[in-house]
Amino acid sequence: MQLIVTEDYREMSQKAAQIVADQIRNKPDAVIGFATGSTPLGLYAELIGMYDRGELDFSRITTFNLDEYVGLSREHPQSYYRFMWENLFSKINVQNERIHFPPGIFTDAEAVCSRYEEEIAEAGGIDLQILGIGTNGHIGFNEPDETYTLATHVVELAEETIEANARFFHDKAEVPRRAITMGVKSIMNARSILLLANGKSKAEAVSHICTGVVDPKVPASILQLHPHVTLLVDREAARLIEMKGEAAWSHSR
Ligand code: F6R
Protein backbone atom coordinates (compact mmCIF):
# COMPACT_ATOMS: atom_id res chain seq x y z
CA MET A 1 0.00 0.00 0.00
CA GLN A 2 1.30 3.41 -0.86
CA LEU A 3 0.39 6.29 1.41
CA ILE A 4 0.55 9.82 0.03
CA VAL A 5 -0.25 12.66 2.40
CA THR A 6 -0.99 16.01 0.81
CA GLU A 7 -1.12 19.46 2.34
CA ASP A 8 -4.77 20.03 1.47
CA TYR A 9 -7.79 19.00 -0.59
CA ARG A 10 -6.59 20.80 -3.70
CA GLU A 11 -3.26 19.00 -3.78
CA MET A 12 -5.03 15.68 -3.09
CA SER A 13 -7.35 16.28 -6.06
CA GLN A 14 -4.49 17.28 -8.37
CA LYS A 15 -2.42 14.21 -7.47
CA ALA A 16 -5.49 11.98 -7.89
CA ALA A 17 -6.10 13.44 -11.35
CA GLN A 18 -2.49 12.69 -12.26
CA ILE A 19 -2.95 9.05 -11.26
CA VAL A 20 -6.19 8.71 -13.25
CA ALA A 21 -4.64 10.49 -16.25
CA ASP A 22 -1.57 8.21 -16.16
CA GLN A 23 -3.87 5.18 -16.16
CA ILE A 24 -5.81 6.46 -19.18
CA ARG A 25 -2.67 7.48 -21.08
CA ASN A 26 -1.08 4.07 -20.47
CA LYS A 27 -4.27 2.28 -21.48
CA PRO A 28 -6.67 4.49 -23.47
CA ASP A 29 -9.43 1.84 -23.24
CA ALA A 30 -9.04 1.52 -19.46
CA VAL A 31 -11.97 0.46 -17.29
CA ILE A 32 -12.37 3.00 -14.50
CA GLY A 33 -14.50 2.52 -11.39
CA PHE A 34 -15.97 5.82 -10.20
CA ALA A 35 -17.29 6.97 -6.82
CA THR A 36 -19.76 9.72 -5.98
CA GLY A 37 -19.88 11.93 -2.88
CA SER A 38 -18.04 15.16 -2.07
CA THR A 39 -14.53 13.74 -1.91
CA PRO A 40 -13.88 13.14 -5.64
CA LEU A 41 -15.45 16.43 -6.83
CA GLY A 42 -12.04 18.15 -6.90
CA LEU A 43 -10.60 15.22 -8.85
CA TYR A 44 -13.46 15.41 -11.35
CA ALA A 45 -12.94 19.17 -11.79
CA GLU A 46 -9.23 18.51 -12.49
CA LEU A 47 -10.11 15.82 -15.07
CA ILE A 48 -12.54 18.19 -16.79
CA GLY A 49 -9.74 20.80 -16.91
CA MET A 50 -7.39 18.27 -18.53
CA TYR A 51 -10.04 17.43 -21.12
CA ASP A 52 -10.75 21.11 -21.86
CA ARG A 53 -7.04 21.75 -22.40
CA GLY A 54 -6.86 18.81 -24.81
CA GLU A 55 -4.57 16.86 -22.47
CA LEU A 56 -6.74 13.80 -21.91
CA ASP A 57 -9.05 11.74 -24.13
CA PHE A 58 -11.84 9.76 -22.45
CA SER A 59 -13.41 8.47 -25.68
CA ARG A 60 -12.30 4.86 -25.22
CA ILE A 61 -12.70 4.39 -21.46
CA THR A 62 -15.41 2.25 -19.91
CA THR A 63 -16.88 3.28 -16.55
CA PHE A 64 -18.54 1.43 -13.69
CA ASN A 65 -19.94 3.32 -10.72
CA LEU A 66 -19.82 1.78 -7.28
CA ASP A 67 -23.38 2.27 -6.19
CA GLU A 68 -26.85 3.78 -6.59
CA TYR A 69 -29.74 4.53 -4.26
CA VAL A 70 -32.58 2.01 -4.44
CA GLY A 71 -35.81 3.63 -5.59
CA LEU A 72 -34.25 6.55 -7.50
CA SER A 73 -34.44 6.61 -11.28
CA ARG A 74 -31.50 7.85 -13.33
CA GLU A 75 -33.33 11.16 -13.83
CA HIS A 76 -33.87 11.78 -10.10
CA PRO A 77 -31.92 14.90 -9.01
CA GLN A 78 -30.25 12.96 -6.18
CA SER A 79 -29.44 9.78 -8.14
CA TYR A 80 -25.78 8.91 -8.44
CA TYR A 81 -26.24 8.60 -12.19
CA ARG A 82 -27.32 12.24 -12.32
CA PHE A 83 -24.49 13.22 -9.95
CA MET A 84 -21.88 11.69 -12.24
CA TRP A 85 -23.52 13.10 -15.33
CA GLU A 86 -23.57 16.63 -13.93
CA ASN A 87 -20.17 16.58 -12.28
CA LEU A 88 -18.13 14.70 -14.87
CA PHE A 89 -19.64 12.66 -17.68
CA SER A 90 -21.47 15.50 -19.47
CA LYS A 91 -18.25 17.55 -19.47
CA ILE A 92 -15.84 15.03 -20.98
CA ASN A 93 -15.96 12.86 -24.11
CA VAL A 94 -16.84 9.57 -22.41
CA GLN A 95 -19.13 7.50 -24.64
CA ASN A 96 -22.64 7.08 -23.27
CA GLU A 97 -22.82 3.37 -24.08
CA ARG A 98 -19.69 2.70 -22.04
CA ILE A 99 -21.13 4.17 -18.81
CA HIS A 100 -22.41 1.60 -16.31
CA PHE A 101 -24.36 1.96 -13.07
CA PRO A 102 -26.16 -0.53 -10.89
CA PRO A 103 -29.85 0.30 -11.48
CA GLY A 104 -31.81 2.08 -8.71
CA ILE A 105 -35.14 0.69 -9.89
CA PHE A 106 -35.64 -3.03 -10.44
CA THR A 107 -37.90 -5.92 -9.60
CA ASP A 108 -35.41 -8.79 -9.36
CA ALA A 109 -32.53 -7.71 -7.10
CA GLU A 110 -30.58 -10.91 -7.53
CA ALA A 111 -30.75 -10.72 -11.32
CA VAL A 112 -29.60 -7.09 -11.55
CA CYS A 113 -26.79 -7.67 -9.05
CA SER A 114 -25.38 -10.64 -10.93
CA ARG A 115 -25.85 -8.84 -14.25
CA TYR A 116 -23.71 -5.95 -12.96
CA GLU A 117 -20.90 -8.32 -12.11
CA GLU A 118 -21.18 -9.97 -15.52
CA GLU A 119 -20.90 -6.57 -17.17
CA ILE A 120 -17.72 -5.82 -15.22
CA ALA A 121 -16.28 -9.20 -16.21
CA GLU A 122 -17.27 -8.73 -19.87
CA ALA A 123 -15.43 -5.39 -19.87
CA GLY A 124 -12.30 -7.23 -18.72
CA GLY A 125 -12.43 -6.15 -15.07
CA ILE A 126 -11.70 -2.76 -13.52
CA ASP A 127 -8.22 -1.31 -14.08
CA LEU A 128 -8.48 1.52 -11.57
CA GLN A 129 -11.15 1.81 -8.88
CA ILE A 130 -11.58 5.23 -7.27
CA LEU A 131 -12.94 5.11 -3.72
CA GLY A 132 -14.03 7.55 -1.05
CA ILE A 133 -14.55 6.37 2.52
CA GLY A 134 -17.46 6.88 4.91
CA THR A 135 -16.87 8.17 8.44
CA ASN A 136 -17.80 4.63 9.53
CA GLY A 137 -15.21 3.10 7.19
CA HIS A 138 -17.61 2.07 4.43
CA ILE A 139 -16.40 1.72 0.84
CA GLY A 140 -19.04 1.83 -1.84
CA PHE A 141 -22.02 1.16 0.40
CA ASN A 142 -20.43 -1.83 2.11
CA GLU A 143 -21.48 -0.86 5.60
CA PRO A 144 -19.89 -2.11 8.86
CA ASP A 145 -21.07 -5.64 9.57
CA GLU A 146 -20.10 -8.91 11.20
CA THR A 147 -18.95 -10.35 7.87
CA TYR A 148 -18.09 -9.02 4.43
CA THR A 149 -20.60 -9.33 1.59
CA LEU A 150 -18.58 -10.23 -1.45
CA ALA A 151 -20.97 -9.83 -4.36
CA THR A 152 -22.90 -6.82 -5.63
CA HIS A 153 -25.89 -6.56 -3.30
CA VAL A 154 -28.70 -4.46 -1.92
CA VAL A 155 -27.87 -2.99 1.47
CA GLU A 156 -29.71 -1.22 4.28
CA LEU A 157 -27.82 2.02 4.81
CA ALA A 158 -26.35 2.68 8.26
CA GLU A 159 -27.93 5.53 10.23
CA GLU A 160 -24.56 7.34 10.14
CA THR A 161 -24.53 7.15 6.33
CA ILE A 162 -28.11 8.44 6.06
CA GLU A 163 -27.18 11.34 8.32
CA ALA A 164 -23.97 12.10 6.41
CA ASN A 165 -25.78 12.04 3.05
CA ALA A 166 -28.79 14.08 4.21
CA ARG A 167 -26.86 17.19 3.14
CA PHE A 168 -27.60 16.36 -0.49
CA PHE A 169 -31.38 16.20 0.15
CA HIS A 170 -33.93 18.80 1.35
CA ASP A 171 -34.72 16.64 4.34
CA LYS A 172 -33.17 13.60 6.05
CA ALA A 173 -36.48 11.77 5.59
CA GLU A 174 -35.94 11.91 1.81
CA VAL A 175 -32.67 9.93 1.93
CA PRO A 176 -33.30 6.43 0.57
CA ARG A 177 -32.84 3.71 3.20
CA ARG A 178 -31.36 1.21 0.78
CA ALA A 179 -28.71 1.19 -1.89
CA ILE A 180 -27.30 -1.23 -4.41
CA THR A 181 -23.53 -1.51 -4.22
CA MET A 182 -20.59 -3.39 -5.64
CA GLY A 183 -19.48 -5.88 -3.04
CA VAL A 184 -16.05 -6.17 -1.52
CA LYS A 185 -15.00 -8.80 -4.05
CA SER A 186 -15.79 -6.60 -7.04
CA ILE A 187 -13.77 -3.79 -5.44
CA MET A 188 -10.86 -6.05 -4.47
CA ASN A 189 -10.80 -7.53 -7.99
CA ALA A 190 -9.85 -4.15 -9.45
CA ARG A 191 -6.25 -4.20 -10.65
CA SER A 192 -5.47 -1.01 -8.74
CA ILE A 193 -7.34 1.09 -6.20
CA LEU A 194 -7.10 4.79 -5.39
CA LEU A 195 -8.73 5.74 -2.09
CA LEU A 196 -9.21 9.46 -1.41
CA ALA A 197 -10.00 11.00 1.95
CA ASN A 198 -9.90 14.53 3.24
CA GLY A 199 -10.81 16.32 6.42
CA LYS A 200 -10.84 15.51 10.13
CA SER A 201 -14.06 13.53 9.98
CA LYS A 202 -12.30 10.79 7.98
CA ALA A 203 -9.21 10.55 10.21
CA GLU A 204 -10.47 7.74 12.39
CA ALA A 205 -11.66 5.59 9.48
CA VAL A 206 -8.43 6.21 7.57
CA SER A 207 -6.31 5.21 10.56
CA HIS A 208 -8.00 1.79 10.58
CA ILE A 209 -6.74 1.05 7.06
CA CYS A 210 -3.22 1.25 8.41
CA THR A 211 -3.35 -0.98 11.46
CA GLY A 212 -2.67 -4.36 9.88
CA VAL A 213 -6.02 -5.64 11.20
CA VAL A 214 -8.80 -6.55 8.75
CA ASP A 215 -12.22 -6.16 10.34
CA PRO A 216 -15.60 -6.08 8.51
CA LYS A 217 -16.77 -3.58 11.15
CA VAL A 218 -14.42 -1.15 9.36
CA PRO A 219 -15.02 -2.33 5.79
CA ALA A 220 -12.15 -0.35 4.21
CA SER A 221 -9.64 -2.27 6.35
CA ILE A 222 -9.79 -5.08 3.77
CA LEU A 223 -7.87 -2.88 1.35
CA GLN A 224 -4.72 -3.85 3.26
CA LEU A 225 -4.94 -7.21 1.49
CA HIS A 226 -4.87 -5.65 -1.98
CA PRO A 227 -1.47 -5.48 -3.71
CA HIS A 228 -1.96 -2.12 -5.48
CA VAL A 229 -3.68 0.44 -3.29
CA THR A 230 -2.80 4.11 -3.13
CA LEU A 231 -4.13 5.89 -0.09
CA LEU A 232 -4.16 9.57 -1.06
CA VAL A 233 -5.22 11.66 1.90
CA ASP A 234 -4.86 15.23 3.05
CA ARG A 235 -3.04 16.11 6.23
CA GLU A 236 -6.22 16.33 8.32
CA ALA A 237 -7.44 12.88 7.28
CA ALA A 238 -3.96 11.46 7.95
CA ARG A 239 -3.58 12.83 11.45
CA LEU A 240 -4.40 9.60 13.32
CA ILE A 241 -2.39 7.25 11.14
CA GLU A 242 0.16 5.30 13.06
CA MET A 243 2.62 3.30 11.08
CA LYS A 244 2.26 -0.12 12.53
CA GLY A 245 1.36 -3.64 11.58
CA GLU A 246 3.03 -5.61 8.89
CA ALA A 247 1.77 -3.67 5.90
CA ALA A 248 4.60 -2.69 3.58
CA TRP A 249 4.55 1.05 3.40
CA SER A 250 6.04 3.47 1.02
CA HIS A 251 5.28 6.88 2.40
CA SER A 252 5.69 9.99 0.33
CA ARG A 253 4.74 13.62 0.82
C1 F6R B 1 -20.08 6.93 -3.11
C2 F6R B 1 -19.58 5.94 -2.19
C3 F6R B 1 -19.33 6.24 -0.76
C4 F6R B 1 -18.60 7.56 -0.53
C5 F6R B 1 -18.44 7.83 0.97
C6 F6R B 1 -17.77 9.16 1.24
O1 F6R B 1 -20.22 6.37 -4.42
O2 F6R B 1 -19.40 4.84 -2.60
O3 F6R B 1 -18.58 5.19 -0.20
O4 F6R B 1 -17.34 7.50 -1.15
O5 F6R B 1 -19.70 7.82 1.58
O6 F6R B 1 -18.61 10.19 0.83
P1 F6R B 1 -18.12 11.70 0.81
O7 F6R B 1 -17.06 11.76 -0.22
O8 F6R B 1 -19.33 12.51 0.44
O9 F6R B 1 -17.59 11.99 2.17
JSON list of N, CA and C in Angstrom, two decimals, residues 192-239:
[
{"chain": "A", "resi": 192, "resn": "SER", "atom": "N", "xyz": [-6.06, -1.98, -9.67]},
{"chain": "A", "resi": 192, "resn": "SER", "atom": "CA", "xyz": [-5.47, -1.01, -8.74]},
{"chain": "A", "resi": 192, "resn": "SER", "atom": "C", "xyz": [-6.60, -0.17, -8.13]},
{"chain": "A", "resi": 193, "resn": "ILE", "atom": "N", "xyz": [-6.31, 0.36, -6.96]},
{"chain": "A", "resi": 193, "resn": "ILE", "atom": "CA", "xyz": [-7.34, 1.09, -6.20]},
{"chain": "A", "resi": 193, "resn": "ILE", "atom": "C", "xyz": [-6.74, 2.42, -5.73]},
{"chain": "A", "resi": 194, "resn": "LEU", "atom": "N", "xyz": [-7.52, 3.47, -5.87]},
{"chain": "A", "resi": 194, "resn": "LEU", "atom": "CA", "xyz": [-7.10, 4.79, -5.39]},
{"chain": "A", "resi": 194, "resn": "LEU", "atom": "C", "xyz": [-8.15, 5.25, -4.39]},
{"chain": "A", "resi": 195, "resn": "LEU", "atom": "N", "xyz": [-7.77, 5.29, -3.11]},
{"chain": "A", "resi": 195, "resn": "LEU", "atom": "CA", "xyz": [-8.73, 5.74, -2.09]},
{"chain": "A", "resi": 195, "resn": "LEU", "atom": "C", "xyz": [-8.39, 7.17, -1.69]},
{"chain": "A", "resi": 196, "resn": "LEU", "atom": "N", "xyz": [-9.39, 8.05, -1.75]},
{"chain": "A", "resi": 196, "resn": "LEU", "atom": "CA", "xyz": [-9.21, 9.46, -1.41]},
{"chain": "A", "resi": 196, "resn": "LEU", "atom": "C", "xyz": [-9.94, 9.76, -0.11]},
{"chain": "A", "resi": 197, "resn": "ALA", "atom": "N", "xyz": [-9.31, 10.56, 0.72]},
{"chain": "A", "resi": 197, "resn": "ALA", "atom": "CA", "xyz": [-10.00, 11.00, 1.95]},
{"chain": "A", "resi": 197, "resn": "ALA", "atom": "C", "xyz": [-9.45, 12.36, 2.34]},
{"chain": "A", "resi": 198, "resn": "ASN", "atom": "N", "xyz": [-10.34, 13.22, 2.76]},
{"chain": "A", "resi": 198, "resn": "ASN", "atom": "CA", "xyz": [-9.90, 14.53, 3.24]},
{"chain": "A", "resi": 198, "resn": "ASN", "atom": "C", "xyz": [-10.72, 14.95, 4.44]},
{"chain": "A", "resi": 199, "resn": "GLY", "atom": "N", "xyz": [-10.10, 15.74, 5.27]},
{"chain": "A", "resi": 199, "resn": "GLY", "atom": "CA", "xyz": [-10.81, 16.32, 6.42]},
{"chain": "A", "resi": 199, "resn": "GLY", "atom": "C", "xyz": [-10.77, 15.45, 7.66]},
{"chain": "A", "resi": 200, "resn": "LYS", "atom": "N", "xyz": [-10.92, 16.15, 8.80]},
{"chain": "A", "resi": 200, "resn": "LYS", "atom": "CA", "xyz": [-10.84, 15.51, 10.13]},
{"chain": "A", "resi": 200, "resn": "LYS", "atom": "C", "xyz": [-11.82, 14.37, 10.29]},
{"chain": "A", "resi": 201, "resn": "SER", "atom": "N", "xyz": [-13.01, 14.53, 9.72]},
{"chain": "A", "resi": 201, "resn": "SER", "atom": "CA", "xyz": [-14.06, 13.53, 9.98]},
{"chain": "A", "resi": 201, "resn": "SER", "atom": "C", "xyz": [-13.68, 12.14, 9.45]},
{"chain": "A", "resi": 202, "resn": "LYS", "atom": "N", "xyz": [-12.71, 12.08, 8.55]},
{"chain": "A", "resi": 202, "resn": "LYS", "atom": "CA", "xyz": [-12.30, 10.79, 7.98]},
{"chain": "A", "resi": 202, "resn": "LYS", "atom": "C", "xyz": [-11.09, 10.20, 8.68]},
{"chain": "A", "resi": 203, "resn": "ALA", "atom": "N", "xyz": [-10.49, 10.97, 9.62]},
{"chain": "A", "resi": 203, "resn": "ALA", "atom": "CA", "xyz": [-9.21, 10.55, 10.21]},
{"chain": "A", "resi": 203, "resn": "ALA", "atom": "C", "xyz": [-9.29, 9.19, 10.90]},
{"chain": "A", "resi": 204, "resn": "GLU", "atom": "N", "xyz": [-10.34, 9.00, 11.66]},
{"chain": "A", "resi": 204, "resn": "GLU", "atom": "CA", "xyz": [-10.47, 7.74, 12.39]},
{"chain": "A", "resi": 204, "resn": "GLU", "atom": "C", "xyz": [-10.60, 6.55, 11.43]},
{"chain": "A", "resi": 205, "resn": "ALA", "atom": "N", "xyz": [-11.48, 6.69, 10.45]},
{"chain": "A", "resi": 205, "resn": "ALA", "atom": "CA", "xyz": [-11.66, 5.59, 9.48]},
{"chain": "A", "resi": 205, "resn": "ALA", "atom": "C", "xyz": [-10.36, 5.32, 8.74]},
{"chain": "A", "resi": 206, "resn": "VAL", "atom": "N", "xyz": [-9.68, 6.38, 8.32]},
{"chain": "A", "resi": 206, "resn": "VAL", "atom": "CA", "xyz": [-8.43, 6.21, 7.57]},
{"chain": "A", "resi": 206, "resn": "VAL", "atom": "C", "xyz": [-7.39, 5.49, 8.42]},
{"chain": "A", "resi": 207, "resn": "SER", "atom": "N", "xyz": [-7.33, 5.82, 9.71]},
{"chain": "A", "resi": 207, "resn": "SER", "atom": "CA", "xyz": [-6.31, 5.21, 10.56]},
{"chain": "A", "resi": 207, "resn": "SER", "atom": "C", "xyz": [-6.49, 3.69, 10.64]},
{"chain": "A", "resi": 208, "resn": "HIS", "atom": "N", "xyz": [-7.74, 3.23, 10.51]},
{"chain": "A", "resi": 208, "resn": "HIS", "atom": "CA", "xyz": [-8.00, 1.79, 10.58]},
{"chain": "A", "resi": 208, "resn": "HIS", "atom": "C", "xyz": [-7.45, 1.03, 9.37]},
{"chain": "A", "resi": 209, "resn": "ILE", "atom": "N", "xyz": [-7.25, 1.75, 8.26]},
{"chain": "A", "resi": 209, "resn": "ILE", "atom": "CA", "xyz": [-6.74, 1.05, 7.06]},
{"chain": "A", "resi": 209, "resn": "ILE", "atom": "C", "xyz": [-5.25, 0.78, 7.22]},
{"chain": "A", "resi": 210, "resn": "CYS", "atom": "N", "xyz": [-4.68, 1.32, 8.27]},
{"chain": "A", "resi": 210, "resn": "CYS", "atom": "CA", "xyz": [-3.22, 1.25, 8.41]},
{"chain": "A", "resi": 210, "resn": "CYS", "atom": "C", "xyz": [-2.80, 0.45, 9.63]},
{"chain": "A", "resi": 211, "resn": "THR", "atom": "N", "xyz": [-3.69, -0.30, 10.21]},
{"chain": "A", "resi": 211, "resn": "THR", "atom": "CA", "xyz": [-3.35, -0.98, 11.46]},
{"chain": "A", "resi": 211, "resn": "THR", "atom": "C", "xyz": [-2.84, -2.40, 11.27]},
{"chain": "A", "resi": 212, "resn": "GLY", "atom": "N", "xyz": [-3.05, -2.96, 10.08]},
{"chain": "A", "resi": 212, "resn": "GLY", "atom": "CA", "xyz": [-2.67, -4.36, 9.88]},
{"chain": "A", "resi": 212, "resn": "GLY", "atom": "C", "xyz": [-3.82, -5.30, 10.24]},
{"chain": "A", "resi": 213, "resn": "VAL", "atom": "N", "xyz": [-4.90, -4.78, 10.80]},
{"chain": "A", "resi": 213, "resn": "VAL", "atom": "CA", "xyz": [-6.02, -5.64, 11.20]},
{"chain": "A", "resi": 213, "resn": "VAL", "atom": "C", "xyz": [-7.17, -5.47, 10.20]},
{"chain": "A", "resi": 214, "resn": "VAL", "atom": "N", "xyz": [-7.66, -6.59, 9.68]},
{"chain": "A", "resi": 214, "resn": "VAL", "atom": "CA", "xyz": [-8.80, -6.55, 8.75]},
{"chain": "A", "resi": 214, "resn": "VAL", "atom": "C", "xyz": [-10.05, -6.90, 9.55]},
{"chain": "A", "resi": 215, "resn": "ASP", "atom": "N", "xyz": [-11.03, -5.99, 9.52]},
{"chain": "A", "resi": 215, "resn": "ASP", "atom": "CA", "xyz": [-12.22, -6.16, 10.34]},
{"chain": "A", "resi": 215, "resn": "ASP", "atom": "C", "xyz": [-13.44, -5.65, 9.56]},
{"chain": "A", "resi": 216, "resn": "PRO", "atom": "N", "xyz": [-14.42, -6.53, 9.29]},
{"chain": "A", "resi": 216, "resn": "PRO", "atom": "CA", "xyz": [-15.60, -6.08, 8.51]},
{"chain": "A", "resi": 216, "resn": "PRO", "atom": "C", "xyz": [-16.38, -4.97, 9.19]},
{"chain": "A", "resi": 217, "resn": "LYS", "atom": "N", "xyz": [-16.08, -4.71, 10.47]},
{"chain": "A", "resi": 217, "resn": "LYS", "atom": "CA", "xyz": [-16.77, -3.58, 11.15]},
{"chain": "A", "resi": 217, "resn": "LYS", "atom": "C", "xyz": [-16.17, -2.25, 10.67]},
{"chain": "A", "resi": 218, "resn": "VAL", "atom": "N", "xyz": [-15.00, -2.31, 10.06]},
{"chain": "A", "resi": 218, "resn": "VAL", "atom": "CA", "xyz": [-14.42, -1.15, 9.36]},
{"chain": "A", "resi": 218, "resn": "VAL", "atom": "C", "xyz": [-14.12, -1.63, 7.94]},
{"chain": "A", "resi": 219, "resn": "PRO", "atom": "N", "xyz": [-15.15, -1.63, 7.08]},
{"chain": "A", "resi": 219, "resn": "PRO", "atom": "CA", "xyz": [-15.02, -2.33, 5.79]},
{"chain": "A", "resi": 219, "resn": "PRO", "atom": "C", "xyz": [-13.75, -1.99, 5.01]},
{"chain": "A", "resi": 220, "resn": "ALA", "atom": "N", "xyz": [-13.32, -0.73, 5.02]},
{"chain": "A", "resi": 220, "resn": "ALA", "atom": "CA", "xyz": [-12.15, -0.35, 4.21]},
{"chain": "A", "resi": 220, "resn": "ALA", "atom": "C", "xyz": [-10.88, -1.05, 4.65]},
{"chain": "A", "resi": 221, "resn": "SER", "atom": "N", "xyz": [-10.87, -1.63, 5.86]},
{"chain": "A", "resi": 221, "resn": "SER", "atom": "CA", "xyz": [-9.64, -2.27, 6.35]},
{"chain": "A", "resi": 221, "resn": "SER", "atom": "C", "xyz": [-9.22, -3.43, 5.45]},
{"chain": "A", "resi": 222, "resn": "ILE", "atom": "N", "xyz": [-10.14, -3.96, 4.66]},
{"chain": "A", "resi": 222, "resn": "ILE", "atom": "CA", "xyz": [-9.79, -5.08, 3.77]},
{"chain": "A", "resi": 222, "resn": "ILE", "atom": "C", "xyz": [-8.82, -4.65, 2.67]},
{"chain": "A", "resi": 223, "resn": "LEU", "atom": "N", "xyz": [-8.76, -3.36, 2.41]},
{"chain": "A", "resi": 223, "resn": "LEU", "atom": "CA", "xyz": [-7.87, -2.88, 1.35]},
{"chain": "A", "resi": 223, "resn": "LEU", "atom": "C", "xyz": [-6.41, -3.21, 1.63]},
{"chain": "A", "resi": 224, "resn": "GLN", "atom": "N", "xyz": [-6.10, -3.48, 2.90]},
{"chain": "A", "resi": 224, "resn": "GLN", "atom": "CA", "xyz": [-4.72, -3.85, 3.26]},
{"chain": "A", "resi": 224, "resn": "GLN", "atom": "C", "xyz": [-4.29, -5.15, 2.58]},
{"chain": "A", "resi": 225, "resn": "LEU", "atom": "N", "xyz": [-5.28, -5.93, 2.14]},
{"chain": "A", "resi": 225, "resn": "LEU", "atom": "CA", "xyz": [-4.94, -7.21, 1.49]},
{"chain": "A", "resi": 225, "resn": "LEU", "atom": "C", "xyz": [-4.75, -7.05, -0.02]},
{"chain": "A", "resi": 226, "resn": "HIS", "atom": "N", "xyz": [-4.99, -5.85, -0.53]},
{"chain": "A", "resi": 226, "resn": "HIS", "atom": "CA", "xyz": [-4.87, -5.65, -1.98]},
{"chain": "A", "resi": 226, "resn": "HIS", "atom": "C", "xyz": [-3.44, -5.22, -2.33]},
{"chain": "A", "resi": 227, "resn": "PRO", "atom": "N", "xyz": [-2.88, -5.78, -3.42]},
{"chain": "A", "resi": 227, "resn": "PRO", "atom": "CA", "xyz": [-1.47, -5.48, -3.71]},
{"chain": "A", "resi": 227, "resn": "PRO", "atom": "C", "xyz": [-1.21, -4.08, -4.29]},
{"chain": "A", "resi": 228, "resn": "HIS", "atom": "N", "xyz": [-2.23, -3.42, -4.85]},
{"chain": "A", "resi": 228, "resn": "HIS", "atom": "CA", "xyz": [-1.96, -2.12, -5.48]},
{"chain": "A", "resi": 228, "resn": "HIS", "atom": "C", "xyz": [-2.96, -1.06, -5.03]},
{"chain": "A", "resi": 229, "resn": "VAL", "atom": "N", "xyz": [-2.80, -0.61, -3.81]},
{"chain": "A", "resi": 229, "resn": "VAL", "atom": "CA", "xyz": [-3.68, 0.44, -3.29]},
{"chain": "A", "resi": 229, "resn": "VAL", "atom": "C", "xyz": [-2.87, 1.70, -3.04]},
{"chain": "A", "resi": 230, "resn": "THR", "atom": "N", "xyz": [-3.39, 2.82, -3.50]},
{"chain": "A", "resi": 230, "resn": "THR", "atom": "CA", "xyz": [-2.80, 4.11, -3.13]},
{"chain": "A", "resi": 230, "resn": "THR", "atom": "C", "xyz": [-3.81, 4.81, -2.23]},
{"chain": "A", "resi": 231, "resn": "LEU", "atom": "N", "xyz": [-3.31, 5.17, -1.06]},
{"chain": "A", "resi": 231, "resn": "LEU", "atom": "CA", "xyz": [-4.13, 5.89, -0.09]},
{"chain": "A", "resi": 231, "resn": "LEU", "atom": "C", "xyz": [-3.69, 7.35, -0.21]},
{"chain": "A", "resi": 232, "resn": "LEU", "atom": "N", "xyz": [-4.54, 8.18, -0.80]},
{"chain": "A", "resi": 232, "resn": "LEU", "atom": "CA", "xyz": [-4.16, 9.57, -1.06]},
{"chain": "A", "resi": 232, "resn": "LEU", "atom": "C", "xyz": [-5.03, 10.44, -0.17]},
{"chain": "A", "resi": 233, "resn": "VAL", "atom": "N", "xyz": [-4.43, 10.97, 0.87]},
{"chain": "A", "resi": 233, "resn": "VAL", "atom": "CA", "xyz": [-5.22, 11.66, 1.90]},
{"chain": "A", "resi": 233, "resn": "VAL", "atom": "C", "xyz": [-4.61, 13.01, 2.25]},
{"chain": "A", "resi": 234, "resn": "ASP", "atom": "N", "xyz": [-5.44, 13.95, 2.65]},
{"chain": "A", "resi": 234, "resn": "ASP", "atom": "CA", "xyz": [-4.86, 15.23, 3.05]},
{"chain": "A", "resi": 234, "resn": "ASP", "atom": "C", "xyz": [-4.39, 15.12, 4.50]},
{"chain": "A", "resi": 235, "resn": "ARG", "atom": "N", "xyz": [-3.68, 16.14, 4.93]},
{"chain": "A", "resi": 235, "resn": "ARG", "atom": "CA", "xyz": [-3.04, 16.11, 6.23]},
{"chain": "A", "resi": 235, "resn": "ARG", "atom": "C", "xyz": [-4.04, 15.88, 7.38]},
{"chain": "A", "resi": 236, "resn": "GLU", "atom": "N", "xyz": [-5.22, 16.49, 7.25]},
{"chain": "A", "resi": 236, "resn": "GLU", "atom": "CA", "xyz": [-6.22, 16.33, 8.32]},
{"chain": "A", "resi": 236, "resn": "GLU", "atom": "C", "xyz": [-6.73, 14.89, 8.41]},
{"chain": "A", "resi": 237, "resn": "ALA", "atom": "N", "xyz": [-6.95, 14.26, 7.27]},
{"chain": "A", "resi": 237, "resn": "ALA", "atom": "CA", "xyz": [-7.44, 12.88, 7.28]},
{"chain": "A", "resi": 237, "resn": "ALA", "atom": "C", "xyz": [-6.35, 11.91, 7.73]},
{"chain": "A", "resi": 238, "resn": "ALA", "atom": "N", "xyz": [-5.09, 12.35, 7.62]},
{"chain": "A", "resi": 238, "resn": "ALA", "atom": "CA", "xyz": [-3.96, 11.46, 7.95]},
{"chain": "A", "resi": 238, "resn": "ALA", "atom": "C", "xyz": [-3.55, 11.57, 9.41]},
{"chain": "A", "resi": 239, "resn": "ARG", "atom": "N", "xyz": [-4.19, 12.48, 10.16]},
{"chain": "A", "resi": 239, "resn": "ARG", "atom": "CA", "xyz": [-3.58, 12.83, 11.45]},
{"chain": "A", "resi": 239, "resn": "ARG", "atom": "C", "xyz": [-3.59, 11.71, 12.48]}
]
